[in-house]
Tab-separated table of C-alpha atoms in Angstrom:
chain	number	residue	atom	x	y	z
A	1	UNK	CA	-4.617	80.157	29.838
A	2	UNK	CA	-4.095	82.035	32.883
A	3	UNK	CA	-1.123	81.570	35.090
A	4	UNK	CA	-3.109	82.694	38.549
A	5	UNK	CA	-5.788	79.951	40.132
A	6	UNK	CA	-9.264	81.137	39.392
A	7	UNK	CA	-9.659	84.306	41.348
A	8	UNK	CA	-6.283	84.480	42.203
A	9	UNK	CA	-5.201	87.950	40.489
A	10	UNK	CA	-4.484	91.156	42.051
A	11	UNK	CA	-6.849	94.165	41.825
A	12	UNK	CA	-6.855	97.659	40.885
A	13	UNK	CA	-9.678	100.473	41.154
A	14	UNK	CA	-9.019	103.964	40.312
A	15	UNK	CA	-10.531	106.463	42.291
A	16	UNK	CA	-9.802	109.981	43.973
A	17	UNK	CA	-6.169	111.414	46.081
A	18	UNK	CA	-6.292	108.581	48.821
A	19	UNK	CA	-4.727	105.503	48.274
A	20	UNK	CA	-5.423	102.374	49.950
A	21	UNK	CA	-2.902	99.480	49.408
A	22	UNK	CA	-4.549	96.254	50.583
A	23	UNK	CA	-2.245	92.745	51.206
A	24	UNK	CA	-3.114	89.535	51.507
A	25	UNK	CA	-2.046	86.821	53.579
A	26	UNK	CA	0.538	83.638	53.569
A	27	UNK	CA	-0.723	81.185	51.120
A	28	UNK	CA	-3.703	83.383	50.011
A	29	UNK	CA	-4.770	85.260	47.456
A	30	UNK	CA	-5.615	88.934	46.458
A	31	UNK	CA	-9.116	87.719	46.253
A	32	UNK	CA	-8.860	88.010	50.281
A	33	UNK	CA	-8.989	91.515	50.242
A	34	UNK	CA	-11.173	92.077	46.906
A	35	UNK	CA	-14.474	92.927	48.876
A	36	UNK	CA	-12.741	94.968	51.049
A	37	UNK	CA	-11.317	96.904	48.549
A	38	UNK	CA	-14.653	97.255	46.444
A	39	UNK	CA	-16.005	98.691	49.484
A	40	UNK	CA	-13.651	101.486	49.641
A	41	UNK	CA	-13.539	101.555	46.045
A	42	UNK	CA	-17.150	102.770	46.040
A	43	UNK	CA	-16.086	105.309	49.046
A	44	UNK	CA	-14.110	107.173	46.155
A	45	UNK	CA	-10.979	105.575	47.071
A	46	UNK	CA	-7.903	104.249	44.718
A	47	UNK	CA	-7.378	100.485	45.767
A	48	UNK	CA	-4.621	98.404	44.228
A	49	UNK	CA	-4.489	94.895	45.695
A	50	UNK	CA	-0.515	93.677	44.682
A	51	UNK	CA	-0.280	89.903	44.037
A	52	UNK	CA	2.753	88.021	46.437
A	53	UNK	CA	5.663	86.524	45.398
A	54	UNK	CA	4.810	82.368	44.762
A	55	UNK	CA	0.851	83.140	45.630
A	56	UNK	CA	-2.116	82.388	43.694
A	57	UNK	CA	-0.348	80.118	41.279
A	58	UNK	CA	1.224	76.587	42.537
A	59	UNK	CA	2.301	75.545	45.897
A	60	UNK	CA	5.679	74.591	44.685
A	61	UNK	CA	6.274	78.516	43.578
A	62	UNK	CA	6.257	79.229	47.361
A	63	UNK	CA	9.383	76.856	47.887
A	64	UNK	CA	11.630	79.313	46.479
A	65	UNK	CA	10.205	82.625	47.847
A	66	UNK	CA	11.866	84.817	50.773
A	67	UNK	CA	10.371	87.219	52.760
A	68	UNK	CA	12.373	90.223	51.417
A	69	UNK	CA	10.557	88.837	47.427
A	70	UNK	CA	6.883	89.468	49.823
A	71	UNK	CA	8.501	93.107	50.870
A	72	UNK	CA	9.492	93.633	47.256
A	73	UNK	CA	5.734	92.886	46.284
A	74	UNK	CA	4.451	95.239	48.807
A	75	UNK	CA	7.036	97.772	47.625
A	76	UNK	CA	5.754	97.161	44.308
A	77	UNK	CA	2.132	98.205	45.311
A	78	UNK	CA	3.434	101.266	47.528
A	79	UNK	CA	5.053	103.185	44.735
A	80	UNK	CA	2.447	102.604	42.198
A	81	UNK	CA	-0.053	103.982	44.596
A	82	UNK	CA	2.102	106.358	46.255
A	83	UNK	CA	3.068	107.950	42.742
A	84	UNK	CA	-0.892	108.088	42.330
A	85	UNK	CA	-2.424	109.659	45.269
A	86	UNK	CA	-1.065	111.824	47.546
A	87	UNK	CA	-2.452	110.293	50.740
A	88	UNK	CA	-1.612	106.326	51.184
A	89	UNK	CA	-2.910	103.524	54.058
A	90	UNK	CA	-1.501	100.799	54.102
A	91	UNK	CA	-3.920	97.683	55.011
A	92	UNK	CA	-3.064	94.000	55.703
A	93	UNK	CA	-4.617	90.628	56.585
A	94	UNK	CA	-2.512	88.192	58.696
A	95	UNK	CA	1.655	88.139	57.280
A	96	UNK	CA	-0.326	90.902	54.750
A	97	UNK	CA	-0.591	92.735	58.568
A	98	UNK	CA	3.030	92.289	59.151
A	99	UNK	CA	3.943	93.540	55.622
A	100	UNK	CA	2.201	96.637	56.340
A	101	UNK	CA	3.535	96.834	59.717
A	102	UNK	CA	6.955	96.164	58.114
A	103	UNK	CA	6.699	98.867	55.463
A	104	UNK	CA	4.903	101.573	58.047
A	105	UNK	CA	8.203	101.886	60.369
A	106	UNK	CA	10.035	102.321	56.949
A	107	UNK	CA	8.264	104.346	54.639
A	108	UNK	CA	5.782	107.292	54.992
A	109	UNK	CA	2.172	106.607	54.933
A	110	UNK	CA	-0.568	107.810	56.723
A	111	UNK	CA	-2.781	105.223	58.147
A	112	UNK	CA	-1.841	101.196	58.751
A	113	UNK	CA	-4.908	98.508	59.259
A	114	UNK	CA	-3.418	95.429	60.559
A	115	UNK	CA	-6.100	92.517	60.861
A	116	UNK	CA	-5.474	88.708	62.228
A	117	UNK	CA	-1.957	89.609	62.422
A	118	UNK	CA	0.814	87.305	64.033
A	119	UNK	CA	3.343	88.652	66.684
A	120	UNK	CA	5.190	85.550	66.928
A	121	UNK	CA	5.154	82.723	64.461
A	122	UNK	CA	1.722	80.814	65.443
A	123	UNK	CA	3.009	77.154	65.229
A	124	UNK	CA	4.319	76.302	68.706
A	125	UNK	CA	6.729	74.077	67.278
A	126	UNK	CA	8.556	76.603	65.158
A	127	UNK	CA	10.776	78.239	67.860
A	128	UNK	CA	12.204	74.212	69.078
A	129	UNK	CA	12.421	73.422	65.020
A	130	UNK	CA	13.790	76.296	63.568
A	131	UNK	CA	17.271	75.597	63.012
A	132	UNK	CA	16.623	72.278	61.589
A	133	UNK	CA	13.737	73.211	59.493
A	134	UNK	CA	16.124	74.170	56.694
A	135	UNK	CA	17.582	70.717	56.326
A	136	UNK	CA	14.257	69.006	57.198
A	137	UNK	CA	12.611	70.384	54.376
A	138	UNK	CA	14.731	68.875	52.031
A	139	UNK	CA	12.704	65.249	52.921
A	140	UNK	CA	9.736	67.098	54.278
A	141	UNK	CA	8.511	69.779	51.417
A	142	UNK	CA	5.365	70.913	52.600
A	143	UNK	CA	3.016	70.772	55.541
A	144	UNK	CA	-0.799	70.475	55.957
A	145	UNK	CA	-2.609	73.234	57.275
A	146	UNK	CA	-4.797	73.191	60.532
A	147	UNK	CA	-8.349	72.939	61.120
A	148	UNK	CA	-11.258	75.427	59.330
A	149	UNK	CA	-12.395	78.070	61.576
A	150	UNK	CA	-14.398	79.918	59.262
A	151	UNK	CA	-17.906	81.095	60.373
A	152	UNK	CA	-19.586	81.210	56.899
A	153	UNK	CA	-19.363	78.302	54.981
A	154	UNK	CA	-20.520	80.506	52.020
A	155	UNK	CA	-17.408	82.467	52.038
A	156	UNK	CA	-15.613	79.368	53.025
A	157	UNK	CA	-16.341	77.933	49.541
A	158	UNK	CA	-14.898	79.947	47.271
A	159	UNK	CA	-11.755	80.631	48.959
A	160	UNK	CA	-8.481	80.902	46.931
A	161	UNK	CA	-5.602	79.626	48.984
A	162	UNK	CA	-3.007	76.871	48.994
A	163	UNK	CA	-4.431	73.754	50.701
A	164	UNK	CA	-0.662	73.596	52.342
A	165	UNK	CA	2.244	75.432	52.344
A	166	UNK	CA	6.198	74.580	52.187
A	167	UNK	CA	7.847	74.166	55.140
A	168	UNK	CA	10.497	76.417	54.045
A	169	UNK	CA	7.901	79.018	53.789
A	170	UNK	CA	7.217	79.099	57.731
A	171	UNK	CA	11.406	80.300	58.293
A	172	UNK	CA	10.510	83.124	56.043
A	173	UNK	CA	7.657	84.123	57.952
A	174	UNK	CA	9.726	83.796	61.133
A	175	UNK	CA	12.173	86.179	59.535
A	176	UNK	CA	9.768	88.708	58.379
A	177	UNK	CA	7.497	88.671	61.550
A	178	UNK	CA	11.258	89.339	63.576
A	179	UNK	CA	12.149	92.463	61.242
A	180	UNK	CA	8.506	93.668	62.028
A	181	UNK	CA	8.603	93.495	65.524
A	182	UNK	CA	12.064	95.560	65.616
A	183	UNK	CA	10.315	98.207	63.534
A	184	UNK	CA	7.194	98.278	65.604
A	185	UNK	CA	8.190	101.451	67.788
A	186	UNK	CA	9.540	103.518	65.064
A	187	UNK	CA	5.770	103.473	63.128
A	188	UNK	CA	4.521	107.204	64.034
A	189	UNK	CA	1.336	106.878	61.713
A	190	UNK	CA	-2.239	106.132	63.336
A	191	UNK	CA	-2.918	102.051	63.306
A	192	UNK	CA	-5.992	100.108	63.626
A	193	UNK	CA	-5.644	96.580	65.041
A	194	UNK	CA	-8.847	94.253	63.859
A	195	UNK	CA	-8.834	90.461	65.680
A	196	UNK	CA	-11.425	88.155	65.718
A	197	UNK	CA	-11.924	86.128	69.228
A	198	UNK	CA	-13.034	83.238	67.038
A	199	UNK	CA	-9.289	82.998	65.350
A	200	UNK	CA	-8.056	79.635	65.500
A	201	UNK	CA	-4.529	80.915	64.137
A	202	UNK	CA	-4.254	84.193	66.059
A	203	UNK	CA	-5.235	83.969	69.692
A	204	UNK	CA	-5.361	87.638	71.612
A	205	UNK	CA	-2.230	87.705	73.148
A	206	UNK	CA	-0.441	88.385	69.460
A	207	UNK	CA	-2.942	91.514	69.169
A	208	UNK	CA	-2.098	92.678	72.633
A	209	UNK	CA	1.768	92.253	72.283
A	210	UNK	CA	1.946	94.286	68.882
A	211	UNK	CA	-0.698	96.940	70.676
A	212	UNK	CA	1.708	97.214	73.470
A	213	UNK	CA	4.693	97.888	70.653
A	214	UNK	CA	3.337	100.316	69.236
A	215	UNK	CA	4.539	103.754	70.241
A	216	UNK	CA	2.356	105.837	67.481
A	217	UNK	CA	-0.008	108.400	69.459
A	218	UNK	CA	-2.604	106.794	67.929
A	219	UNK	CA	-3.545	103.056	68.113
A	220	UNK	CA	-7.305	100.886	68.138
A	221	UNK	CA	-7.472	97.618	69.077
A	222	UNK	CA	-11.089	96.362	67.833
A	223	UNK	CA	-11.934	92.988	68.330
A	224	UNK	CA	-14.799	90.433	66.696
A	225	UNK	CA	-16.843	88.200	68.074
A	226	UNK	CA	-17.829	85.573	65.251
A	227	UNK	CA	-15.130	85.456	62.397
A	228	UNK	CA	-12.369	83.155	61.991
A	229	UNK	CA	-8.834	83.893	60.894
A	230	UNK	CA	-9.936	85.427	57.779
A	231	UNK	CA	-12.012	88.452	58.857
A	232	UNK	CA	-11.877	90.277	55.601
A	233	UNK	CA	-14.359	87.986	53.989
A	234	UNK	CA	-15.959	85.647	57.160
A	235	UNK	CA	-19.488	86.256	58.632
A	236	UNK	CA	-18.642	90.268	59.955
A	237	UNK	CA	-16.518	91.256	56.768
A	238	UNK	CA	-19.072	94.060	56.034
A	239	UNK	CA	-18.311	95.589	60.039
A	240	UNK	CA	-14.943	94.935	58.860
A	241	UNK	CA	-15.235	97.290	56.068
A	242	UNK	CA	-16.973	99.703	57.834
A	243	UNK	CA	-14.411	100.100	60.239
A	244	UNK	CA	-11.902	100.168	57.798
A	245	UNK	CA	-13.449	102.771	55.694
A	246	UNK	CA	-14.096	104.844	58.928
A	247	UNK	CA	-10.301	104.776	59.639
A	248	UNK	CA	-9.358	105.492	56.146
A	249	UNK	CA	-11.458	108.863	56.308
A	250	UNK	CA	-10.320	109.861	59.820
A	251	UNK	CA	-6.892	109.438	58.913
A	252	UNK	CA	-6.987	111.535	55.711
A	253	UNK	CA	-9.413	114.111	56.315
């Protein structure tokens, strides 16, 4: 019996000197980034998809998880690939984004994709809440998520994700998404920002504020016109992809 939901479990495909490290999202799964990574995969690529802390199991698992356990997966993924390929990029979808973000002012690499990636905390009411959230989720455990935005109800189907998440969990991404914005200006590797206009979580002024932190000579904003939150598998993943894999081979040559 497996401990992951079905289609929950990280990924790994061997492949040539370039390393792509791909990260999924709060409450999500590895399975977020799967086609993305079979693309580049069949570019020649090494992909290794890393599996976060309290993901892809049970929603209680997230209760206890901090966002320095999320770095630690990340850092987990980075070494593996870094000790097999001598080139590394770094790619993430939404707190996935700010992991990458997070570990590219830290750590050499040579490329960062950040997609549907949060500046600030999304919910408005975080900022007012925040120091009581800790004692409020003693009563209050977990909270429902917002509306669907997807575009493809194909895709939508076969999603792997928690249906809620714990309110706990939302400090943590507070806390992370603050460490990543102070390390912003020291990433000196090439970025590519991907949005979607159709984002019901991430709205364009997030994408413009990280932009605008950047100080890396080289930075590309690219934005979609009919995906949701979830670009890496909604109705443009495969211009998604391409753009990815275009970046990937600029970057390394």
């Amino acid at each position: 019996m497996s401990l992951f939901l079905e289609g929950g479990e990280p990924f790994f495909f061997p492949g040539g000197e370039t390393g792509c490290l791909l990260i999924h999202g709060f409450t999500g799964a590895p399975k977020e980034m799967l086609g993305l990574g079979e693309h580049l995969a069949g570019q020649g690529y090494t992909v290794l998809g890393p599996r976060l802390f309290g993901h892809s199991t049970v929603l209680k698992d997230m209760v206890r998880a901090r966002w320095v356990d999320w770095v630690a997966s990340t850092l987990d993924g980075y070494y593996l690939i870094r000790g097999a390929c001598t080139k590394v990029v770094i790619m993430g979808l939404s707190l996935g984004g700010a992991l990458a973000l997070y570990l590219g002012a830290h750590y050499p690499i040579d490329g960062l994709v950040a997609m549907s990636t949060p500046y600030l905390t999304p919910h408005p009411l975080m900022k007012p809440l925040r120091p009581v959230i800790p004692l409020l989720s003693l009563i209050w455990r977990f909270a429902a998520k917002g509306p669907s935005d997807w575009r493809d109800p194909e895709a939508a189907k076969d999603h792997v994700d928690y249906e809620g998440y714990p309110l706990r969990g939302a400090v943590e991404v507070d806390s992370l998404l603050a460490k990543m914005r102070l390390g912003l200006p020291q990433i000196t590797a090439p970025v590519l920002l991907m949005y979607s206009r159709g984002d019901a979580t991430v709205n364009a002024e997030h994408a413009q504020a990280i932009h605008d932190d950047l100080k890396s000579s080289e930075v590309k904003l690219m934005w979609f016109e009919n995906s949701g939150h979830v670009i890496t598998r909604d109705a443009e993943r495969e211009a998604v992809f391409a753009a990815a894999t275009e970046f990937v081979r600029q970057v390394t040559g």
